[in-house]
Coordinates of C-alpha atoms in Angstrom, one line a residue:
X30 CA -252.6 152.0 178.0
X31 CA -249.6 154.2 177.6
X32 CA -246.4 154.5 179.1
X33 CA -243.8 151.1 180.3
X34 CA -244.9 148.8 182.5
X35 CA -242.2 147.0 184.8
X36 CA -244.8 144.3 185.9
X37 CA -245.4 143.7 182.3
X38 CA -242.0 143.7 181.5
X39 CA -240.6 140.9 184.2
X40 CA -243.8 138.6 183.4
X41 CA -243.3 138.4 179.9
X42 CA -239.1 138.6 179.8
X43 CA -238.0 136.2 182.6
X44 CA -236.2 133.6 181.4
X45 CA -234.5 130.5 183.8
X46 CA -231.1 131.4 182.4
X47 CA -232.0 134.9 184.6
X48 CA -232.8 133.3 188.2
X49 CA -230.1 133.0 190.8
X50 CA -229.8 130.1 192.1
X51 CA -231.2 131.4 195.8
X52 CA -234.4 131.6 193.8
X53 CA -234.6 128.3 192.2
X54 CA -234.3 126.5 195.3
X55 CA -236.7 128.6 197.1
X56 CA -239.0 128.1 194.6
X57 CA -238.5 124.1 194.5
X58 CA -239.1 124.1 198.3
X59 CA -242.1 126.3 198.1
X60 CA -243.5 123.9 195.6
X61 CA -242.6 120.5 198.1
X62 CA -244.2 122.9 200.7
X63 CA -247.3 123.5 198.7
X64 CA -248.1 120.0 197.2
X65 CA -247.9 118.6 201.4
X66 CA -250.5 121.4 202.5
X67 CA -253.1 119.9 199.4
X68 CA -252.1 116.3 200.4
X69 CA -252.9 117.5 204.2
X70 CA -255.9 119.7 203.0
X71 CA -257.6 116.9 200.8
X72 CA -259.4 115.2 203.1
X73 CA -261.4 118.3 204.2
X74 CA -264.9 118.8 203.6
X75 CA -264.3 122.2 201.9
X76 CA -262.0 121.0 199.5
X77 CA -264.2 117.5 198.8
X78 CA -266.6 120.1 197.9
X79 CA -264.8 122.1 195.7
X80 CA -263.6 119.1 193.9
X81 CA -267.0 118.2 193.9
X82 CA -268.2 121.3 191.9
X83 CA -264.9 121.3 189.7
X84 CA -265.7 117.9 188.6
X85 CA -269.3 118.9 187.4
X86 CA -268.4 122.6 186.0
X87 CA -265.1 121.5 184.2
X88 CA -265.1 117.7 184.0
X89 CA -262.3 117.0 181.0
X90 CA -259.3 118.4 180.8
X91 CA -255.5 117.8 180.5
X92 CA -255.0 118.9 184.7
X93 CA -255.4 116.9 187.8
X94 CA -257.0 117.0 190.7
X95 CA -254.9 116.4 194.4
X96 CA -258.6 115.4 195.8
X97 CA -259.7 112.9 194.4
X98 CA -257.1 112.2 191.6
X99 CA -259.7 113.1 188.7
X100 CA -258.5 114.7 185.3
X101 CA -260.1 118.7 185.0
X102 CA -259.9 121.2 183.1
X103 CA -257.4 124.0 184.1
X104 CA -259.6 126.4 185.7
X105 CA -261.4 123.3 188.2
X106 CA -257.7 122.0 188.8
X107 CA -256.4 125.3 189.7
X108 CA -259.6 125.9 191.8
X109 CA -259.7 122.8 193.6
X110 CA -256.4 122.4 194.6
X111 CA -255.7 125.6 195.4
X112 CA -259.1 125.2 198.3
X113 CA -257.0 122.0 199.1
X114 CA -254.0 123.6 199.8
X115 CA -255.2 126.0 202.0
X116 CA -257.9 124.1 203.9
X117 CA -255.8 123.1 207.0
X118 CA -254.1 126.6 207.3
X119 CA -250.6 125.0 207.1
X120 CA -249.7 126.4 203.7
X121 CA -246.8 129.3 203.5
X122 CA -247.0 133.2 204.3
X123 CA -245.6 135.6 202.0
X124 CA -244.3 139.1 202.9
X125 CA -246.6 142.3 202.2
X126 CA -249.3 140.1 201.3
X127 CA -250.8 139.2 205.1
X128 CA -251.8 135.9 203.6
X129 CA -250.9 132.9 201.5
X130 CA -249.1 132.8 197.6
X131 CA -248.2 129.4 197.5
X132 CA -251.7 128.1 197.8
X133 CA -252.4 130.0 194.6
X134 CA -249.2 130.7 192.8
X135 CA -249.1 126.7 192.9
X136 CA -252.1 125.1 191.8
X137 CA -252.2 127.8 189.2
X138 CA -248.5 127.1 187.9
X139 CA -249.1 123.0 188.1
X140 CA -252.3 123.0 186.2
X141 CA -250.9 125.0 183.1
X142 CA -247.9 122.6 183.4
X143 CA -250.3 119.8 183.2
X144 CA -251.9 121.4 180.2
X145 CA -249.5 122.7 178.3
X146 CA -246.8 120.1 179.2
X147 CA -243.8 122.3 180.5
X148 CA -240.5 121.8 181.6
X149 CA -239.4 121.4 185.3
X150 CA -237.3 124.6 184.3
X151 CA -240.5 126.5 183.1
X152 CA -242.4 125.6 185.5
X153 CA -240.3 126.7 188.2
X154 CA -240.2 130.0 186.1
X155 CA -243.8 130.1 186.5
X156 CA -243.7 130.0 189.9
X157 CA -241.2 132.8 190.6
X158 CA -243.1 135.1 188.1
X159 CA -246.4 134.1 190.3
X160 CA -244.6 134.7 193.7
X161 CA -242.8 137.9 193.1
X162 CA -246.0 139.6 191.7
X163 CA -247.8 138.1 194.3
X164 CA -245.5 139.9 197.2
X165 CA -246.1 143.4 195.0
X166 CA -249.8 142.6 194.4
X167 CA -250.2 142.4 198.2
X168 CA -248.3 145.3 199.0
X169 CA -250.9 147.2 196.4
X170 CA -253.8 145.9 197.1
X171 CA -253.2 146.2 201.5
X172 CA -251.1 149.5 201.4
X173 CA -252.9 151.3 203.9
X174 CA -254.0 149.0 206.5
X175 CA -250.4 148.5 208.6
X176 CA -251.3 152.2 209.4
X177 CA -254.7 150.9 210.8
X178 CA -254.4 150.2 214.1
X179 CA -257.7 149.3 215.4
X180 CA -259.9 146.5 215.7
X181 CA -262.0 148.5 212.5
X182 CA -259.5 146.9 210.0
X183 CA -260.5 144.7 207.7
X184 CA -257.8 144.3 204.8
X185 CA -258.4 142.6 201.8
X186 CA -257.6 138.6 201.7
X187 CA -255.7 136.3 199.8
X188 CA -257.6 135.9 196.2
X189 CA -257.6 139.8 195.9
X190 CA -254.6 139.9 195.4
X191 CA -253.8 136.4 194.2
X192 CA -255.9 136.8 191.0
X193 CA -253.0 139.0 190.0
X194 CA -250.5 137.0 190.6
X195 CA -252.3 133.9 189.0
X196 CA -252.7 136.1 185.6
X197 CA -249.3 137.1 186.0
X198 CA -248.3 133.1 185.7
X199 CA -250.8 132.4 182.8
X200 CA -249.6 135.5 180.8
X201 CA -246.0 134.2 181.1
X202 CA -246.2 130.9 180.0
X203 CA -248.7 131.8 176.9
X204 CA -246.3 133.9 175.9
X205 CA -248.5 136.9 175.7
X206 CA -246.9 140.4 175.0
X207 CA -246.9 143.1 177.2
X208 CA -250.2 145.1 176.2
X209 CA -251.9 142.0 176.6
X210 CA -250.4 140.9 179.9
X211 CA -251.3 144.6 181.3
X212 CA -254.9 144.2 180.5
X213 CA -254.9 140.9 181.8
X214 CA -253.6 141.9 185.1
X215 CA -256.1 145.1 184.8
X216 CA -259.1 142.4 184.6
X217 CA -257.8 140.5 187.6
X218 CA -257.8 143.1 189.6
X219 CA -260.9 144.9 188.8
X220 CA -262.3 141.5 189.2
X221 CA -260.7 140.4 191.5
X222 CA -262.6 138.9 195.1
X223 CA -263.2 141.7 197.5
X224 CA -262.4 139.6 200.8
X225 CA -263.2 141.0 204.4
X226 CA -260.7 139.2 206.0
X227 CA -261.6 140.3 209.3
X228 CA -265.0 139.3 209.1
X229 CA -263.7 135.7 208.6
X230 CA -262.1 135.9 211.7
X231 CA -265.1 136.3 213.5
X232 CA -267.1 134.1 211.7
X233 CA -265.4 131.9 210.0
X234 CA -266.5 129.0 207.3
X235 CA -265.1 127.3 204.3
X236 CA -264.3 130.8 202.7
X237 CA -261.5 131.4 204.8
X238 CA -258.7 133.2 202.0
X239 CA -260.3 132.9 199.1
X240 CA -257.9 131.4 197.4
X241 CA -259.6 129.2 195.0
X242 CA -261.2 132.0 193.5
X243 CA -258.2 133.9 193.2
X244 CA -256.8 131.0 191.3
X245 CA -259.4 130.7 189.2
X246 CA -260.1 134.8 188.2
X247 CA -256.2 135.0 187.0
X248 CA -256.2 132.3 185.0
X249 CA -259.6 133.1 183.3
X250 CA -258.4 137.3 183.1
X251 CA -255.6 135.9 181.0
X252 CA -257.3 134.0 178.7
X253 CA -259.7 137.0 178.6
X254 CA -257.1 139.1 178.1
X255 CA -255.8 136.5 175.0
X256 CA -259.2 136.7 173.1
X257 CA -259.5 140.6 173.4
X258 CA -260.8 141.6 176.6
X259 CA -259.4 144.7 177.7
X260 CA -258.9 145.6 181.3
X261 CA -258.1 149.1 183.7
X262 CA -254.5 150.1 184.3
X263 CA -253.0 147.9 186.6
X264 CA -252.4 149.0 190.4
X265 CA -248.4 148.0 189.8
X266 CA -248.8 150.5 186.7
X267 CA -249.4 153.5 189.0
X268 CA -247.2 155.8 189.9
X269 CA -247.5 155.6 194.0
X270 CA -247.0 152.1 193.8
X271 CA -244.5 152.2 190.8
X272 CA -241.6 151.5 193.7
X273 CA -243.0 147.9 194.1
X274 CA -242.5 147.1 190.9
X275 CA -239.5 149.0 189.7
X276 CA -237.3 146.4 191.5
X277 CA -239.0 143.0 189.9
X278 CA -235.7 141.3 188.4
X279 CA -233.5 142.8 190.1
X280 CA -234.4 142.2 193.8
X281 CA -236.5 138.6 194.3
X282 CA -238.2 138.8 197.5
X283 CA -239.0 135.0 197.4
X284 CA -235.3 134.1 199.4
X285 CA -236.3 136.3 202.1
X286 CA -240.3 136.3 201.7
X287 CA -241.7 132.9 202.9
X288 CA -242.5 131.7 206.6
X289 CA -243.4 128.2 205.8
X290 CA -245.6 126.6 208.8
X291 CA -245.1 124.2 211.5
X292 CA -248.7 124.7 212.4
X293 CA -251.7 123.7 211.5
X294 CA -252.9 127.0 212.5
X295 CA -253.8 130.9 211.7
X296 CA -249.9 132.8 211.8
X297 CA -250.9 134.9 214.6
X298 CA -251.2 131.6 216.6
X299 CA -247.9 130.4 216.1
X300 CA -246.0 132.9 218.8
X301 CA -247.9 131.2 221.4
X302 CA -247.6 128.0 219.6
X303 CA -243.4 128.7 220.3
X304 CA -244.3 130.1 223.6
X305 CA -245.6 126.8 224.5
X306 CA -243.2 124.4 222.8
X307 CA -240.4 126.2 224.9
X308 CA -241.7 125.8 228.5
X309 CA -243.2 121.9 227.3
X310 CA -238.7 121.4 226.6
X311 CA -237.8 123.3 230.1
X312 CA -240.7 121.3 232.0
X313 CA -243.2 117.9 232.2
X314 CA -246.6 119.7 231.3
X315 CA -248.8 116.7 231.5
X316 CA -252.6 118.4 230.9
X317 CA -253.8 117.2 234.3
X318 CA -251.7 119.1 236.1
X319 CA -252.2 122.1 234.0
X320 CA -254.5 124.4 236.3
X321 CA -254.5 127.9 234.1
X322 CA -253.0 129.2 231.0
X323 CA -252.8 133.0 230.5
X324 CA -251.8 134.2 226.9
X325 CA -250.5 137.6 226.3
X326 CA -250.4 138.5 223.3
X327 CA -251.6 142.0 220.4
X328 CA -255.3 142.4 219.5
X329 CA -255.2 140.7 215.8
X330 CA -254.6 137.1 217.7
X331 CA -256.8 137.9 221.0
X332 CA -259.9 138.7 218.0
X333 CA -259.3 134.9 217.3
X334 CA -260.5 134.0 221.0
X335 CA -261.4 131.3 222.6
X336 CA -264.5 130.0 221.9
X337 CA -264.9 125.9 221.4
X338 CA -265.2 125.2 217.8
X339 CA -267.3 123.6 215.9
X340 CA -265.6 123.2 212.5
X341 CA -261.7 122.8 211.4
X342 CA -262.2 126.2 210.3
X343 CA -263.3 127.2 213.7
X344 CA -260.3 125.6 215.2
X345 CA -257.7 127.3 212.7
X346 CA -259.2 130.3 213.4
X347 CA -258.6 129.9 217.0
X348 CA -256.3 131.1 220.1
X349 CA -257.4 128.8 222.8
X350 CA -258.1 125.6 220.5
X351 CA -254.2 125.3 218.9
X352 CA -252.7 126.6 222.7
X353 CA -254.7 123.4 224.1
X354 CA -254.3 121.0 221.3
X355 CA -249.9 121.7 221.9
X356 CA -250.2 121.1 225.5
X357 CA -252.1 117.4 224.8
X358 CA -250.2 116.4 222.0
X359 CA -247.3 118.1 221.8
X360 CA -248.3 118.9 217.7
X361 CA -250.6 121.2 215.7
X362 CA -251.3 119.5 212.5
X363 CA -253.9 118.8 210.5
X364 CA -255.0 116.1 212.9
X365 CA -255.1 118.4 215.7
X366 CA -257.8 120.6 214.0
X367 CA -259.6 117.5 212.0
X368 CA -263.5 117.9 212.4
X369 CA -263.0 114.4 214.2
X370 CA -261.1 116.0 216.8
X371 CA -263.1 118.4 218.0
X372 CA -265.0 116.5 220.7
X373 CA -261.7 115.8 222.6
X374 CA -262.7 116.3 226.1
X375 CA -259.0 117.5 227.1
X376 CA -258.3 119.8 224.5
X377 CA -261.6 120.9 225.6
X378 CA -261.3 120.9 229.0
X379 CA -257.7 122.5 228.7
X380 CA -259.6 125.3 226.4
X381 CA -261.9 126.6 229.3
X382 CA -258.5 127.1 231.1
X383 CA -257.0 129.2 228.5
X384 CA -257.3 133.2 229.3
X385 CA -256.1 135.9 226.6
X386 CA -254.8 139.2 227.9
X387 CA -253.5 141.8 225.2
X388 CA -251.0 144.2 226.4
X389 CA -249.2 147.6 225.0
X390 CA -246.0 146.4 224.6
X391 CA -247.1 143.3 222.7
X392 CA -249.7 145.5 220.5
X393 CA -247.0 148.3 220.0
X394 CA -244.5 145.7 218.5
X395 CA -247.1 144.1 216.5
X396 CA -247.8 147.0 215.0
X397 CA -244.2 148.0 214.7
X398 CA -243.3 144.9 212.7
X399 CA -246.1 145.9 210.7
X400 CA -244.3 148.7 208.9
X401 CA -241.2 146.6 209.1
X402 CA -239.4 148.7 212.0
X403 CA -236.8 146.9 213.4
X404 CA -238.0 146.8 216.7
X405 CA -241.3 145.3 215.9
X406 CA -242.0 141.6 216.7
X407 CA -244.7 139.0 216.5
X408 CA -244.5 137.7 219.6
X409 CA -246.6 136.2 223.0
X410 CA -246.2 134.9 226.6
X411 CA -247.5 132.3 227.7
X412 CA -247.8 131.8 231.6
X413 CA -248.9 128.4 232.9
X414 CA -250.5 128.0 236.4
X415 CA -249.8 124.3 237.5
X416 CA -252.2 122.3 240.0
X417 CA -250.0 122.6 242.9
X418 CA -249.6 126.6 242.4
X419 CA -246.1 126.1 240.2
X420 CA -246.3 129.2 237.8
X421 CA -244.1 129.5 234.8
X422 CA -244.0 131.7 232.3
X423 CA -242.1 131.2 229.0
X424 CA -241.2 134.6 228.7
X425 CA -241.5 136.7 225.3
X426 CA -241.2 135.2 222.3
X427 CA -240.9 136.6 219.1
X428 CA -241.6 134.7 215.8
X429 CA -239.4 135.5 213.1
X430 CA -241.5 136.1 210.0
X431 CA -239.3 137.1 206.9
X432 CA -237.0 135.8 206.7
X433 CA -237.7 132.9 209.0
X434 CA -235.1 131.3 210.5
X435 CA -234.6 127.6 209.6
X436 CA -235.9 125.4 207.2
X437 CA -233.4 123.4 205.5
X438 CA -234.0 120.8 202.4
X439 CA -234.1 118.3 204.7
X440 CA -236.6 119.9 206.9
X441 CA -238.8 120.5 204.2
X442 CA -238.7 116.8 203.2
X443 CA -239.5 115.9 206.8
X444 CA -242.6 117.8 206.5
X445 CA -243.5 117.0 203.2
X446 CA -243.2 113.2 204.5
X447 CA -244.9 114.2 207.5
X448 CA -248.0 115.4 205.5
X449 CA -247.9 112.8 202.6
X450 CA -248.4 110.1 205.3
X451 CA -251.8 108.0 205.4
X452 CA -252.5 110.3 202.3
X453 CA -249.7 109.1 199.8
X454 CA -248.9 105.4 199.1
X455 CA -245.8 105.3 201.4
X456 CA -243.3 103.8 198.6
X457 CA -244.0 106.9 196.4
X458 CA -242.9 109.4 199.1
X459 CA -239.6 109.2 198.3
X460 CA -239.9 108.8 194.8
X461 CA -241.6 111.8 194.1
X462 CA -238.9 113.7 196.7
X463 CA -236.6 113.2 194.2
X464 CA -238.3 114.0 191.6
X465 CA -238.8 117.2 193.1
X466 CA -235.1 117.5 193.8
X467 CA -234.5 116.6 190.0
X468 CA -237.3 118.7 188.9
X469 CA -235.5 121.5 186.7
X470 CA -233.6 118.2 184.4
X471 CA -237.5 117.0 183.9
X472 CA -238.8 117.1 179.9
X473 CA -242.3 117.4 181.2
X474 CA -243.0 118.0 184.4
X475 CA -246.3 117.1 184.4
X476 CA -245.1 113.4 185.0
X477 CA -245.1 114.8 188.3
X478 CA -248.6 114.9 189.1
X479 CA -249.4 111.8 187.3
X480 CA -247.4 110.0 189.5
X481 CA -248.7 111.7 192.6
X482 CA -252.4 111.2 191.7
X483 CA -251.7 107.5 190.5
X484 CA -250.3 107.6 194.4
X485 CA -253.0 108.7 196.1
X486 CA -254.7 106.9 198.7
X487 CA -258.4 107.7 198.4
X488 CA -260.0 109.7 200.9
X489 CA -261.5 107.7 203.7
X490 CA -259.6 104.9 202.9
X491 CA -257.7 103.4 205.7

């Protein structure tokens, strides 16, 4: 491959002494972020499964496994955690991408710090080289679809363009040179997962992002790349998409390029979700006296319906289910979309109560905030019909995307306990909070996920 390559260039240059500070600390709270979506995701049968199969393809190794606490080899560890992390849809969003980084960027990053025994400072490193390629990656590999504006979409999900980012990470922290690093991003994306997102809307299973096997394809186009392996000329390489790289080092997205979730849920839940929360603070909603729920909303959220689920991916995937599940328990987490829960006859009952209605000016501002116009908006109403013929109506609400509002260090620490609970031994929440906090002074910071997985409270276990 001729000519420079500013992808190449970042990847195999960055050094910590380079990061702002801004970027650190986002990268230390998308990490915290990360590490409570596996802990809230590893109870799930898809990631018990892909545990399962990580254990018998790559059973040895110097990595760990957030499941079930087992040592793997790189690959299994990046594979299964990263299924883990994603499995209860409550792991971050990252701009351009329409999907989730962390829950590859992260796994990948921690299991090469297990193996190769790096630094808190070099592993955060890693994880701002896997994020900012991620947000360019994205941006590549979905370019044309924010011009779509029909229900015929069907852009590519998260491992297709997570494989790049994943390479990205391995390259870095091998130390391979830029020739190799651009063939190694070349093989991750020309083998990279082809994911109809769409289609796993309207069916959905245990695929959902794809993110395991995004993890998993970077890591192995690396080493690929490492033994010889060459690959095509990598989309960030070409000259119409040159602009999203030419910035890398100089402009870090990651400050302003995470939503992090309150939700157990699919993003384009989450207006309502606010919609919801807001009129459940202005008024007593008990569920009996709920008589009809009308959601208005833009045609990407009314294609997730409202059909009674059968499976937590069903439920994620969901309009009605989520909408329902806030109005009994006030919360959307990972219990709220458990297989277990799904025979709750009021979340049910509530369900066959819930009515979508898509309208223009929801649908144009959808799309508007699409090509980041700065009247666009991601936003819903939600009108409530009470028993004795009370209707109110929350109004529009928009949910701020990037960058969201919020989120402090402490709030991220109150989710992080919130999703460690029942699933951590409670005295080593704290412990490993700090050592979170601390992580850029740590030698080697795989003691981190020793501790955590010497922590763990085995699934089922009460």
């Amino acid at each position: 491959m001729s000519g420079d390559s500013p992808a190449a260039g970042f990847i195999t240059r960055l050094t910590w002494e380079r990061l702002p500070r801004e970027v650190i600390d986002r990268a230390v709270m998308c990490l915290t972020d990360t590490l409570a979506a596996m802990l809230a995701g590893r109870a799930s049968t898809s990631a018990r499964v892909a545990d399962d199969l990580a254990r018998a393809w790559w059973p040895a190794g110097g990595a760990t496994s957030i499941v079930s606490g087992s040592p793997l080899g790189t690959g299994g560890a990046a594979f299964a955690n990263a299924v883990a992390a994603n499995a209860v849809d409550i792991d971050d969003c990252g701009i351009y991408t329409w999907g989730h980084p962390g829950a590859q960027v992260v796994p990948a990053a921690l299991a090469l710090a297990e193996e190769l025994r790096l630094s808190g400072r070099e592993l955060i490193t890693a994880i701002v080289v896997g994020y900012e390629i991620a947000f360019r990656a994205g941006r590549c590999v979905n370019h044309e679809q924010s011009a779509v504006h029909s229900a015929e979409r069907t852009y590519r999900a998260c491992g297709s363009w997570g494989a790049v980012a994943c390479a990205a990470i391995a390259c870095h922290v091998h130390g391979l040179d830029e020739a190799t690093t651009r063939h190694a991003l070349g093989i991750a994306e020309y083998d990279s997962p082809d994911l109809p997102m769409m289609r796993a809307i309207d069916t959905p299973g245990m695929v959902k992002h794809g993110v395991g096997f995004g993890a998993l394809t970077g890591l192995l186009s690396a080493d690929l790349a490492r033994r010889g392996f060459t690959g095509i000329e990598p989309g960030l390489d070409q000259e119409r998409f040159r602009p999203y790289a030419d910035d890398l080092g100089s402009d870090y997205y990651l400050p302003r390029g995470i939503t992090w979730k309150r939700y157990s849920s699919c993003a384009w839940t989450h207006p309502a979700l606010l919609a919801v929360e807001k009129l459940r603070t202005e008024h007593p909603l008990p569920p009996g006296s709920v008589a009809r729920v009308v959601i208005e909303t833009y045609p990407d959220a009314a294609r997730l319906g409202t059909r009674l689920p059968r499976t937590t991916e069903e439920a994620q995937f969901n309009l009605a289910w989520p909408v329902a599940a806030m109005l009994v328990d006030g919360r959307v987490g990972p219990d709220q979309v458990a297989d277990g829960r799904l025979g709750s006859p009021e979340i049910i009952d509530l369900c066959r109560r819930i009515e979508v209605v898509v309208t223009d000016d929801l649908t144009r501002r959808y799309y508007l905030s699409e090509v980041n116009d700065p009247e666009g908006s991601d936003s819903a109403v939600v009108t409530v019909t009470l028993t004795d013929g009370t209707v109110l109506s929350s109004g529009r609400v928009d949910h701020v995307l990037y960058p969201e509002p919020g989120w402090t260090q402490d709030e991220m620490r109150d989710k992080f306990s919130w999703l460690a609970a029942g699933r951590l031994e409670p005295a080593s929440i704290p412990r490993l909070l700090a050592a979170l906090a601390d992580l850029e002074s740590a030698d080697d910071s795989s003691v981190l996920m020793r501790d955590l997985a010497s922590s763990l409270i085995p699934v089922g276990a009460h």
